[in-house]
mmCIF file with all atom_site columns, C-alpha atoms in Angstrom:
data_model
loop_
_atom_site.group_PDB
_atom_site.id
_atom_site.type_symbol
_atom_site.label_atom_id
_atom_site.label_alt_id
_atom_site.label_comp_id
_atom_site.label_asym_id
_atom_site.label_entity_id
_atom_site.label_seq_id
_atom_site.pdbx_PDB_ins_code
_atom_site.Cartn_x
_atom_site.Cartn_y
_atom_site.Cartn_z
_atom_site.occupancy
_atom_site.B_iso_or_equiv
_atom_site.pdbx_formal_charge
_atom_site.auth_seq_id
_atom_site.auth_comp_id
_atom_site.auth_asym_id
_atom_site.auth_atom_id
_atom_site.pdbx_PDB_model_num
ATOM 1   C CA . MET A 1 1   ? 0.000  0.000  0.000   1.00 0.00 ? 179 MET A CA 1
ATOM 2   C CA . GLY A 1 2   ? 1.131  3.524  -0.712  1.00 0.00 ? 180 GLY A CA 1
ATOM 3   C CA . ILE A 1 3   ? -0.115 7.027  -0.016  1.00 0.00 ? 181 ILE A CA 1
ATOM 4   C CA . TYR A 1 4   ? -0.044 9.226  -3.089  1.00 0.00 ? 182 TYR A CA 1
ATOM 5   C CA . ILE A 1 5   ? -0.793 12.909 -3.585  1.00 0.00 ? 183 ILE A CA 1
ATOM 6   C CA . ILE A 1 6   ? -1.432 14.029 -7.159  1.00 0.00 ? 184 ILE A CA 1
ATOM 7   C CA . ALA A 1 7   ? -0.342 17.646 -7.567  1.00 0.00 ? 185 ALA A CA 1
ATOM 8   C CA . ASP A 1 8   ? -1.091 18.101 -11.252 1.00 0.00 ? 186 ASP A CA 1
ATOM 9   C CA . ASN A 1 9   ? -3.551 20.619 -12.664 1.00 0.00 ? 187 ASN A CA 1
ATOM 10  C CA . GLN A 1 10  ? -4.034 18.919 -16.019 1.00 0.00 ? 188 GLN A CA 1
ATOM 11  C CA . PRO A 1 11  ? -7.412 17.131 -15.666 1.00 0.00 ? 189 PRO A CA 1
ATOM 12  C CA . LEU A 1 12  ? -6.604 14.306 -18.090 1.00 0.00 ? 190 LEU A CA 1
ATOM 13  C CA . THR A 1 13  ? -3.223 13.630 -16.529 1.00 0.00 ? 191 THR A CA 1
ATOM 14  C CA . SER A 1 14  ? -4.693 13.773 -13.054 1.00 0.00 ? 192 SER A CA 1
ATOM 15  C CA . PHE A 1 15  ? -7.451 11.314 -14.044 1.00 0.00 ? 193 PHE A CA 1
ATOM 16  C CA . ALA A 1 16  ? -4.960 8.943  -15.679 1.00 0.00 ? 194 ALA A CA 1
ATOM 17  C CA . LEU A 1 17  ? -2.684 8.982  -12.620 1.00 0.00 ? 195 LEU A CA 1
ATOM 18  C CA . GLU A 1 18  ? -5.577 8.292  -10.281 1.00 0.00 ? 196 GLU A CA 1
ATOM 19  C CA . SER A 1 19  ? -6.784 5.407  -12.462 1.00 0.00 ? 197 SER A CA 1
ATOM 20  C CA . LEU A 1 20  ? -3.285 3.937  -12.514 1.00 0.00 ? 198 LEU A CA 1
ATOM 21  C CA . LEU A 1 21  ? -2.840 4.246  -8.771  1.00 0.00 ? 199 LEU A CA 1
ATOM 22  C CA . LYS A 1 22  ? -6.261 2.895  -7.903  1.00 0.00 ? 200 LYS A CA 1
ATOM 23  C CA . GLY A 1 23  ? -5.439 -0.238 -9.817  1.00 0.00 ? 201 GLY A CA 1
ATOM 24  C CA . ASP A 1 24  ? -4.135 -1.304 -6.433  1.00 0.00 ? 202 ASP A CA 1
ATOM 25  C CA . GLU A 1 25  ? -7.054 -0.967 -4.029  1.00 0.00 ? 203 GLU A CA 1
ATOM 26  C CA . ARG A 1 26  ? -4.667 -0.712 -1.089  1.00 0.00 ? 204 ARG A CA 1
ATOM 27  C CA . ASN A 1 27  ? -3.391 2.678  -2.260  1.00 0.00 ? 205 ASN A CA 1
ATOM 28  C CA . LEU A 1 28  ? -4.687 5.920  -0.811  1.00 0.00 ? 206 LEU A CA 1
ATOM 29  C CA . VAL A 1 29  ? -4.900 8.664  -3.444  1.00 0.00 ? 207 VAL A CA 1
ATOM 30  C CA . PHE A 1 30  ? -5.441 12.376 -2.811  1.00 0.00 ? 208 PHE A CA 1
ATOM 31  C CA . HIS A 1 31  ? -5.459 15.477 -5.002  1.00 0.00 ? 209 HIS A CA 1
ATOM 32  C CA . ALA A 1 32  ? -3.916 18.885 -4.301  1.00 0.00 ? 210 ALA A CA 1
ATOM 33  C CA . ALA A 1 33  ? -4.921 21.773 -6.561  1.00 0.00 ? 211 ALA A CA 1
ATOM 34  C CA . ASN A 1 34  ? -2.459 24.250 -5.055  1.00 0.00 ? 212 ASN A CA 1
ATOM 35  C CA . LYS A 1 35  ? 0.386  24.652 -2.600  1.00 0.00 ? 213 LYS A CA 1
ATOM 36  C CA . LYS A 1 36  ? -1.958 25.305 0.322   1.00 0.00 ? 214 LYS A CA 1
ATOM 37  C CA . GLU A 1 37  ? -3.861 22.061 -0.244  1.00 0.00 ? 215 GLU A CA 1
ATOM 38  C CA . LEU A 1 38  ? -0.594 20.164 -0.696  1.00 0.00 ? 216 LEU A CA 1
ATOM 39  C CA . LEU A 1 39  ? 0.738  21.517 2.584   1.00 0.00 ? 217 LEU A CA 1
ATOM 40  C CA . SER A 1 40  ? -2.451 20.484 4.382   1.00 0.00 ? 218 SER A CA 1
ATOM 41  C CA . LEU A 1 41  ? -2.217 16.927 3.038   1.00 0.00 ? 219 LEU A CA 1
ATOM 42  C CA . LEU A 1 42  ? 1.473  16.595 3.897   1.00 0.00 ? 220 LEU A CA 1
ATOM 43  C CA . LEU A 1 43  ? 0.804  17.684 7.463   1.00 0.00 ? 221 LEU A CA 1
ATOM 44  C CA . GLU A 1 44  ? -1.516 14.689 7.729   1.00 0.00 ? 222 GLU A CA 1
ATOM 45  C CA . TYR A 1 45  ? 0.324  12.239 5.470   1.00 0.00 ? 223 TYR A CA 1
ATOM 46  C CA . GLU A 1 46  ? 4.014  13.103 5.541   1.00 0.00 ? 224 GLU A CA 1
ATOM 47  C CA . LYS A 1 47  ? 5.149  9.621  4.537   1.00 0.00 ? 225 LYS A CA 1
ATOM 48  C CA . SER A 1 48  ? 3.630  9.854  1.078   1.00 0.00 ? 226 SER A CA 1
ATOM 49  C CA . VAL A 1 49  ? 4.624  10.128 -2.568  1.00 0.00 ? 227 VAL A CA 1
ATOM 50  C CA . VAL A 1 50  ? 3.826  13.409 -4.324  1.00 0.00 ? 228 VAL A CA 1
ATOM 51  C CA . LEU A 1 51  ? 3.406  13.311 -8.105  1.00 0.00 ? 229 LEU A CA 1
ATOM 52  C CA . LEU A 1 52  ? 4.093  16.921 -9.006  1.00 0.00 ? 230 LEU A CA 1
ATOM 53  C CA . ASP A 1 53  ? 3.993  18.827 -12.270 1.00 0.00 ? 231 ASP A CA 1
ATOM 54  C CA . TYR A 1 54  ? 6.126  21.740 -11.093 1.00 0.00 ? 232 TYR A CA 1
ATOM 55  C CA . THR A 1 55  ? 5.569  23.711 -14.303 1.00 0.00 ? 233 THR A CA 1
ATOM 56  C CA . LEU A 1 56  ? 1.797  23.843 -13.724 1.00 0.00 ? 234 LEU A CA 1
ATOM 57  C CA . PHE A 1 57  ? 1.723  24.193 -9.938  1.00 0.00 ? 235 PHE A CA 1
ATOM 58  C CA . ASP A 1 58  ? 1.818  27.374 -7.877  1.00 0.00 ? 236 ASP A CA 1
ATOM 59  C CA . PHE A 1 59  ? 5.323  27.120 -6.439  1.00 0.00 ? 237 PHE A CA 1
ATOM 60  C CA . PRO A 1 60  ? 6.790  30.602 -7.010  1.00 0.00 ? 238 PRO A CA 1
ATOM 61  C CA . ASP A 1 61  ? 10.339 29.298 -7.429  1.00 0.00 ? 239 ASP A CA 1
ATOM 62  C CA . GLU A 1 62  ? 12.673 26.345 -6.959  1.00 0.00 ? 240 GLU A CA 1
ATOM 63  C CA . GLU A 1 63  ? 13.634 27.465 -3.469  1.00 0.00 ? 241 GLU A CA 1
ATOM 64  C CA . SER A 1 64  ? 10.071 27.184 -2.151  1.00 0.00 ? 242 SER A CA 1
ATOM 65  C CA . LEU A 1 65  ? 9.858  23.597 -3.407  1.00 0.00 ? 243 LEU A CA 1
ATOM 66  C CA . LEU A 1 66  ? 13.170 22.718 -1.769  1.00 0.00 ? 244 LEU A CA 1
ATOM 67  C CA . VAL A 1 67  ? 12.045 24.295 1.502   1.00 0.00 ? 245 VAL A CA 1
ATOM 68  C CA . MET A 1 68  ? 8.899  22.176 1.479   1.00 0.00 ? 246 MET A CA 1
ATOM 69  C CA . SER A 1 69  ? 10.876 19.018 0.690   1.00 0.00 ? 247 SER A CA 1
ATOM 70  C CA . GLU A 1 70  ? 13.213 19.738 3.603   1.00 0.00 ? 248 GLU A CA 1
ATOM 71  C CA . ARG A 1 71  ? 10.298 20.391 5.935   1.00 0.00 ? 249 ARG A CA 1
ATOM 72  C CA . PHE A 1 72  ? 8.681  17.066 5.022   1.00 0.00 ? 250 PHE A CA 1
ATOM 73  C CA . SER A 1 73  ? 11.762 14.883 4.976   1.00 0.00 ? 251 SER A CA 1
ATOM 74  C CA . MET A 1 74  ? 9.785  11.620 4.880   1.00 0.00 ? 252 MET A CA 1
ATOM 75  C CA . THR A 1 75  ? 8.010  12.606 1.657   1.00 0.00 ? 253 THR A CA 1
ATOM 76  C CA . SER A 1 76  ? 9.160  11.349 -1.747  1.00 0.00 ? 254 SER A CA 1
ATOM 77  C CA . TRP A 1 77  ? 8.613  13.516 -4.821  1.00 0.00 ? 255 TRP A CA 1
ATOM 78  C CA . ILE A 1 78  ? 8.160  12.432 -8.423  1.00 0.00 ? 256 ILE A CA 1
ATOM 79  C CA . LEU A 1 79  ? 8.697  15.392 -10.748 1.00 0.00 ? 257 LEU A CA 1
ATOM 80  C CA . LEU A 1 80  ? 6.322  14.560 -13.592 1.00 0.00 ? 258 LEU A CA 1
ATOM 81  C CA . SER A 1 81  ? 6.203  17.064 -16.429 1.00 0.00 ? 259 SER A CA 1
ATOM 82  C CA . ASP A 1 82  ? 6.189  17.681 -20.175 1.00 0.00 ? 260 ASP A CA 1
ATOM 83  C CA . GLU A 1 83  ? 9.226  19.930 -19.876 1.00 0.00 ? 261 GLU A CA 1
ATOM 84  C CA . LEU A 1 84  ? 11.827 20.528 -17.181 1.00 0.00 ? 262 LEU A CA 1
ATOM 85  C CA . THR A 1 85  ? 15.069 22.420 -17.750 1.00 0.00 ? 263 THR A CA 1
ATOM 86  C CA . ALA A 1 86  ? 18.486 20.878 -17.131 1.00 0.00 ? 264 ALA A CA 1
ATOM 87  C CA . LYS A 1 87  ? 19.295 23.726 -14.738 1.00 0.00 ? 265 LYS A CA 1
ATOM 88  C CA . PHE A 1 88  ? 16.181 22.979 -12.676 1.00 0.00 ? 266 PHE A CA 1
ATOM 89  C CA . LEU A 1 89  ? 16.905 19.237 -12.635 1.00 0.00 ? 267 LEU A CA 1
ATOM 90  C CA . LEU A 1 90  ? 20.471 19.805 -11.491 1.00 0.00 ? 268 LEU A CA 1
ATOM 91  C CA . ARG A 1 91  ? 19.311 22.016 -8.650  1.00 0.00 ? 269 ARG A CA 1
ATOM 92  C CA . MET A 1 92  ? 16.680 19.554 -7.452  1.00 0.00 ? 270 MET A CA 1
ATOM 93  C CA . ILE A 1 93  ? 18.726 16.387 -7.770  1.00 0.00 ? 271 ILE A CA 1
ATOM 94  C CA . TYR A 1 94  ? 21.870 17.751 -6.133  1.00 0.00 ? 272 TYR A CA 1
ATOM 95  C CA . SER A 1 95  ? 19.949 19.497 -3.349  1.00 0.00 ? 273 SER A CA 1
ATOM 96  C CA . SER A 1 96  ? 17.887 16.508 -2.215  1.00 0.00 ? 274 SER A CA 1
ATOM 97  C CA . HIS A 1 97  ? 17.698 12.744 -2.672  1.00 0.00 ? 275 HIS A CA 1
ATOM 98  C CA . SER A 1 98  ? 13.905 12.905 -2.335  1.00 0.00 ? 276 SER A CA 1
ATOM 99  C CA . PHE A 1 99  ? 13.284 13.800 -5.990  1.00 0.00 ? 277 PHE A CA 1
ATOM 100 C CA . SER A 1 100 ? 12.644 11.369 -8.831  1.00 0.00 ? 278 SER A CA 1
ATOM 101 C CA . VAL A 1 101 ? 12.143 12.501 -12.428 1.00 0.00 ? 279 VAL A CA 1
ATOM 102 C CA . VAL A 1 102 ? 9.844  11.175 -15.176 1.00 0.00 ? 280 VAL A CA 1
ATOM 103 C CA . PHE A 1 103 ? 8.575  12.957 -18.285 1.00 0.00 ? 281 PHE A CA 1
ATOM 104 C CA . LYS A 1 104 ? 4.917  12.639 -19.230 1.00 0.00 ? 282 LYS A CA 1
ATOM 105 C CA . ASP A 1 105 ? 5.571  11.249 -22.702 1.00 0.00 ? 283 ASP A CA 1
ATOM 106 C CA . MET A 1 106 ? 7.530  8.285  -21.361 1.00 0.00 ? 284 MET A CA 1
ATOM 107 C CA . SER A 1 107 ? 6.214  4.764  -20.934 1.00 0.00 ? 285 SER A CA 1
ATOM 108 C CA . VAL A 1 108 ? 3.815  3.666  -18.213 1.00 0.00 ? 286 VAL A CA 1
ATOM 109 C CA . LYS A 1 109 ? 6.533  1.273  -17.088 1.00 0.00 ? 287 LYS A CA 1
ATOM 110 C CA . SER A 1 110 ? 8.853  4.205  -16.369 1.00 0.00 ? 288 SER A CA 1
ATOM 111 C CA . LEU A 1 111 ? 6.196  5.818  -14.229 1.00 0.00 ? 289 LEU A CA 1
ATOM 112 C CA . ARG A 1 112 ? 5.469  2.549  -12.403 1.00 0.00 ? 290 ARG A CA 1
ATOM 113 C CA . ASP A 1 113 ? 9.186  2.098  -11.754 1.00 0.00 ? 291 ASP A CA 1
ATOM 114 C CA . ALA A 1 114 ? 9.411  5.634  -10.383 1.00 0.00 ? 292 ALA A CA 1
ATOM 115 C CA . MET A 1 115 ? 6.451  4.992  -8.079  1.00 0.00 ? 293 MET A CA 1
ATOM 116 C CA . THR A 1 116 ? 7.989  1.763  -6.820  1.00 0.00 ? 294 THR A CA 1
ATOM 117 C CA . TYR A 1 117 ? 11.327 3.446  -6.169  1.00 0.00 ? 295 TYR A CA 1
ATOM 118 C CA . ALA A 1 118 ? 9.693  6.408  -4.425  1.00 0.00 ? 296 ALA A CA 1
ATOM 119 C CA . THR A 1 119 ? 7.567  4.162  -2.204  1.00 0.00 ? 297 THR A CA 1
ATOM 120 C CA . GLU A 1 120 ? 10.737 2.335  -1.164  1.00 0.00 ? 298 GLU A CA 1
ATOM 121 C CA . GLY A 1 121 ? 12.509 5.619  -0.421  1.00 0.00 ? 299 GLY A CA 1
ATOM 122 C CA . ARG A 1 122 ? 14.762 5.343  -3.454  1.00 0.00 ? 300 ARG A CA 1
ATOM 123 C CA . ARG A 1 123 ? 15.306 7.803  -6.279  1.00 0.00 ? 301 ARG A CA 1
ATOM 124 C CA . TYR A 1 124 ? 14.437 7.185  -9.934  1.00 0.00 ? 302 TYR A CA 1
ATOM 125 C CA . ILE A 1 125 ? 15.940 9.362  -12.678 1.00 0.00 ? 303 ILE A CA 1
ATOM 126 C CA . CYS A 1 126 ? 14.696 8.572  -16.176 1.00 0.00 ? 304 CYS A CA 1
ATOM 127 C CA . GLN A 1 127 ? 17.149 8.224  -19.064 1.00 0.00 ? 305 GLN A CA 1
ATOM 128 C CA . ARG A 1 128 ? 16.236 11.539 -20.697 1.00 0.00 ? 306 ARG A CA 1
ATOM 129 C CA . ALA A 1 129 ? 16.738 13.473 -17.468 1.00 0.00 ? 307 ALA A CA 1
ATOM 130 C CA . THR A 1 130 ? 20.107 11.771 -16.963 1.00 0.00 ? 308 THR A CA 1
ATOM 131 C CA . GLU A 1 131 ? 21.202 12.746 -20.483 1.00 0.00 ? 309 GLU A CA 1
ATOM 132 C CA . MET A 1 132 ? 20.040 16.346 -19.969 1.00 0.00 ? 310 MET A CA 1
ATOM 133 C CA . ILE A 1 133 ? 22.007 16.614 -16.735 1.00 0.00 ? 311 ILE A CA 1
ATOM 134 C CA . LEU A 1 134 ? 25.173 15.137 -18.242 1.00 0.00 ? 312 LEU A CA 1
ATOM 135 C CA . THR A 1 135 ? 24.943 17.457 -21.261 1.00 0.00 ? 313 THR A CA 1
ATOM 136 C CA . ARG A 1 136 ? 24.494 20.461 -18.980 1.00 0.00 ? 314 ARG A CA 1
ATOM 137 C CA . GLN A 1 137 ? 27.520 19.440 -16.908 1.00 0.00 ? 315 GLN A CA 1
ATOM 138 C CA . VAL A 1 138 ? 29.678 19.097 -20.028 1.00 0.00 ? 316 VAL A CA 1
ATOM 139 C CA . GLU A 1 139 ? 28.581 22.551 -21.204 1.00 0.00 ? 317 GLU A CA 1
ATOM 140 C CA . GLU A 1 140 ? 29.410 24.033 -17.803 1.00 0.00 ? 318 GLU A CA 1
ATOM 141 C CA . GLU A 1 141 ? 32.841 22.416 -17.901 1.00 0.00 ? 319 GLU A CA 1
ATOM 142 C CA . LYS A 1 142 ? 33.481 23.957 -21.326 1.00 0.00 ? 320 LYS A CA 1
ATOM 143 C CA . ASN A 1 143 ? 32.356 27.381 -20.122 1.00 0.00 ? 321 ASN A CA 1
ATOM 144 C CA . ALA A 1 144 ? 34.649 27.039 -17.122 1.00 0.00 ? 322 ALA A CA 1
ATOM 145 C CA . THR A 1 145 ? 37.794 26.664 -19.240 1.00 0.00 ? 323 THR A CA 1
ATOM 146 C CA . LEU A 1 146 ? 40.538 28.854 -17.836 1.00 0.00 ? 324 LEU A CA 1
ATOM 147 C CA . THR A 1 147 ? 43.430 30.436 -19.680 1.00 0.00 ? 325 THR A CA 1
ATOM 148 C CA . ALA A 1 148 ? 46.986 29.264 -19.037 1.00 0.00 ? 326 ALA A CA 1
ATOM 149 C CA . THR A 1 149 ? 47.614 32.372 -16.912 1.00 0.00 ? 327 THR A CA 1
ATOM 150 C CA . GLU A 1 150 ? 44.455 31.787 -14.868 1.00 0.00 ? 328 GLU A CA 1
ATOM 151 C CA . ILE A 1 151 ? 45.441 28.163 -14.207 1.00 0.00 ? 329 ILE A CA 1
ATOM 152 C CA . GLU A 1 152 ? 48.864 29.314 -12.996 1.00 0.00 ? 330 GLU A CA 1
ATOM 153 C CA . ILE A 1 153 ? 47.160 31.768 -10.651 1.00 0.00 ? 331 ILE A CA 1
ATOM 154 C CA . VAL A 1 154 ? 44.897 28.973 -9.349  1.00 0.00 ? 332 VAL A CA 1
ATOM 155 C CA . LYS A 1 155 ? 48.014 26.919 -8.615  1.00 0.00 ? 333 LYS A CA 1
ATOM 156 C CA . ALA A 1 156 ? 49.531 29.871 -6.745  1.00 0.00 ? 334 ALA A CA 1
ATOM 157 C CA . ILE A 1 157 ? 46.320 30.299 -4.722  1.00 0.00 ? 335 ILE A CA 1
ATOM 158 C CA . ALA A 1 158 ? 46.458 26.584 -3.851  1.00 0.00 ? 336 ALA A CA 1
ATOM 159 C CA . GLN A 1 159 ? 50.001 27.099 -2.559  1.00 0.00 ? 337 GLN A CA 1
ATOM 160 C CA . GLY A 1 160 ? 48.722 29.791 -0.214  1.00 0.00 ? 338 GLY A CA 1
ATOM 161 C CA . LYS A 1 161 ? 50.290 32.754 -1.987  1.00 0.00 ? 339 LYS A CA 1
ATOM 162 C CA . THR A 1 162 ? 48.792 36.199 -1.537  1.00 0.00 ? 340 THR A CA 1
ATOM 163 C CA . THR A 1 163 ? 47.735 38.536 -4.324  1.00 0.00 ? 341 THR A CA 1
ATOM 164 C CA . LYS A 1 164 ? 50.861 40.643 -3.767  1.00 0.00 ? 342 LYS A CA 1
ATOM 165 C CA . GLU A 1 165 ? 53.123 37.583 -3.938  1.00 0.00 ? 343 GLU A CA 1
ATOM 166 C CA . ILE A 1 166 ? 51.468 36.353 -7.131  1.00 0.00 ? 344 ILE A CA 1
ATOM 167 C CA . ALA A 1 167 ? 51.766 39.820 -8.689  1.00 0.00 ? 345 ALA A CA 1
ATOM 168 C CA . ALA A 1 168 ? 55.462 40.063 -7.787  1.00 0.00 ? 346 ALA A CA 1
ATOM 169 C CA . GLU A 1 169 ? 56.303 36.597 -9.140  1.00 0.00 ? 347 GLU A CA 1
ATOM 170 C CA . ARG A 1 170 ? 54.524 37.205 -12.435 1.00 0.00 ? 348 ARG A CA 1
ATOM 171 C CA . TYR A 1 171 ? 55.555 40.859 -12.828 1.00 0.00 ? 349 TYR A CA 1
ATOM 172 C CA . LEU A 1 172 ? 51.940 41.973 -12.768 1.00 0.00 ? 350 LEU A CA 1
ATOM 173 C CA . SER A 1 173 ? 50.107 44.683 -10.874 1.00 0.00 ? 351 SER A CA 1
ATOM 174 C CA . THR A 1 174 ? 47.894 43.633 -7.969  1.00 0.00 ? 352 THR A CA 1
ATOM 175 C CA . HIS A 1 175 ? 44.992 45.120 -9.930  1.00 0.00 ? 353 HIS A CA 1
ATOM 176 C CA . THR A 1 176 ? 45.663 42.718 -12.817 1.00 0.00 ? 354 THR A CA 1
ATOM 177 C CA . VAL A 1 177 ? 45.895 39.730 -10.470 1.00 0.00 ? 355 VAL A CA 1
ATOM 178 C CA . ASN A 1 178 ? 42.622 40.744 -8.807  1.00 0.00 ? 356 ASN A CA 1
ATOM 179 C CA . THR A 1 179 ? 41.005 40.952 -12.250 1.00 0.00 ? 357 THR A CA 1
ATOM 180 C CA . HIS A 1 180 ? 42.228 37.442 -13.008 1.00 0.00 ? 358 HIS A CA 1
ATOM 181 C CA . ARG A 1 181 ? 40.831 36.239 -9.672  1.00 0.00 ? 359 ARG A CA 1
ATOM 182 C CA . LYS A 1 182 ? 37.423 37.748 -10.431 1.00 0.00 ? 360 LYS A CA 1
ATOM 183 C CA . ASN A 1 183 ? 37.400 36.102 -13.850 1.00 0.00 ? 361 ASN A CA 1
ATOM 184 C CA . ILE A 1 184 ? 38.354 32.751 -12.309 1.00 0.00 ? 362 ILE A CA 1
ATOM 185 C CA . PHE A 1 185 ? 35.575 32.988 -9.731  1.00 0.00 ? 363 PHE A CA 1
ATOM 186 C CA . ARG A 1 186 ? 33.059 33.945 -12.436 1.00 0.00 ? 364 ARG A CA 1
ATOM 187 C CA . LYS A 1 187 ? 34.041 31.162 -14.815 1.00 0.00 ? 365 LYS A CA 1
ATOM 188 C CA . LEU A 1 188 ? 33.997 28.504 -12.115 1.00 0.00 ? 366 LEU A CA 1
ATOM 189 C CA . ASN A 1 189 ? 30.831 29.906 -10.520 1.00 0.00 ? 367 ASN A CA 1
ATOM 190 C CA . VAL A 1 190 ? 32.406 29.936 -7.045  1.00 0.00 ? 368 VAL A CA 1
ATOM 191 C CA . ASN A 1 191 ? 32.633 32.482 -4.237  1.00 0.00 ? 369 ASN A CA 1
ATOM 192 C CA . THR A 1 192 ? 35.720 31.614 -2.190  1.00 0.00 ? 370 THR A CA 1
ATOM 193 C CA . ALA A 1 193 ? 39.347 30.636 -2.712  1.00 0.00 ? 371 ALA A CA 1
ATOM 194 C CA . HIS A 1 194 ? 38.695 27.263 -1.061  1.00 0.00 ? 372 HIS A CA 1
ATOM 195 C CA . GLU A 1 195 ? 36.030 26.519 -3.672  1.00 0.00 ? 373 GLU A CA 1
ATOM 196 C CA . VAL A 1 196 ? 38.509 27.434 -6.423  1.00 0.00 ? 374 VAL A CA 1
ATOM 197 C CA . ILE A 1 197 ? 41.051 25.018 -4.959  1.00 0.00 ? 375 ILE A CA 1
ATOM 198 C CA . ARG A 1 198 ? 38.519 22.183 -4.655  1.00 0.00 ? 376 ARG A CA 1
ATOM 199 C CA . TYR A 1 199 ? 37.518 22.705 -8.282  1.00 0.00 ? 377 TYR A CA 1
ATOM 200 C CA . ALA A 1 200 ? 41.154 22.763 -9.351  1.00 0.00 ? 378 ALA A CA 1
ATOM 201 C CA . LEU A 1 201 ? 41.832 19.509 -7.486  1.00 0.00 ? 379 LEU A CA 1
ATOM 202 C CA . ARG A 1 202 ? 38.885 17.788 -9.171  1.00 0.00 ? 380 ARG A CA 1
ATOM 203 C CA . ALA A 1 203 ? 39.987 19.078 -12.573 1.00 0.00 ? 381 ALA A CA 1
ATOM 204 C CA . GLY A 1 204 ? 43.569 17.883 -12.024 1.00 0.00 ? 382 GLY A CA 1
ATOM 205 C CA . TRP A 1 205 ? 45.041 21.389 -12.345 1.00 0.00 ? 383 TRP A CA 1
ATOM 206 C CA . VAL A 1 206 ? 46.915 21.055 -9.060  1.00 0.00 ? 384 VAL A CA 1
ATOM 207 C CA . ASN A 1 207 ? 48.356 18.147 -7.089  1.00 0.00 ? 385 ASN A CA 1
ATOM 208 C CA . PRO A 1 208 ? 47.092 17.432 -3.565  1.00 0.00 ? 386 PRO A CA 1
ATOM 209 C CA . SER A 1 209 ? 50.645 18.097 -2.343  1.00 0.00 ? 387 SER A CA 1
ATOM 210 C CA . ASP A 1 210 ? 50.312 21.694 -3.612  1.00 0.00 ? 388 ASP A CA 1
ATOM 211 C CA . PHE A 1 211 ? 47.104 22.257 -1.686  1.00 0.00 ? 389 PHE A CA 1
ATOM 212 C CA . TYR A 1 212 ? 47.402 24.793 1.097   1.00 0.00 ? 390 TYR A CA 1
ATOM 213 C CA . ILE A 1 213 ? 44.743 25.342 3.775   1.00 0.00 ? 391 ILE A CA 1
#
């Protein structure tokens, strides 16, 4: 037996999901037309599976969905949609293990598998979502390509050298080094020197023996 909450505002999809779920008479099936109704149901049935079409529901942003998933940590979520962006999928999947992903034009078997996984507390990521995520990651890696000078500056940062020391060694002004640092942070989408170093270690730009902390 499973407890399912259908949070999908497409009448045909909602009807089809209910029919599929009620094929097992032991299942309890509820409908939520909006975030308020979903919250009310989760307060009563936290250990449930939510089938959510995020693109049609009234979550104002990704953050509000993540906050709700953190609040109801025993709830499993199946993101069921016609279209989800790779950026959105990356955010959801890397922020929480509670989210599974299935597209509406996929087979009934894929949806059944996702439901089974979610009921067991496991995550199901369909093949298309996996490919979208991998493609996005490759694109981000390409966009993060640093110049030879920037890589040398990353190595110097990993060795614990200050901006003044790096400038002196490379016969550059501190202003130029700071510009390079800003460009490095922007390209790698990081905010601190430690994050730069971790990225550099993963990319193989520096050896662990060079790492300074």
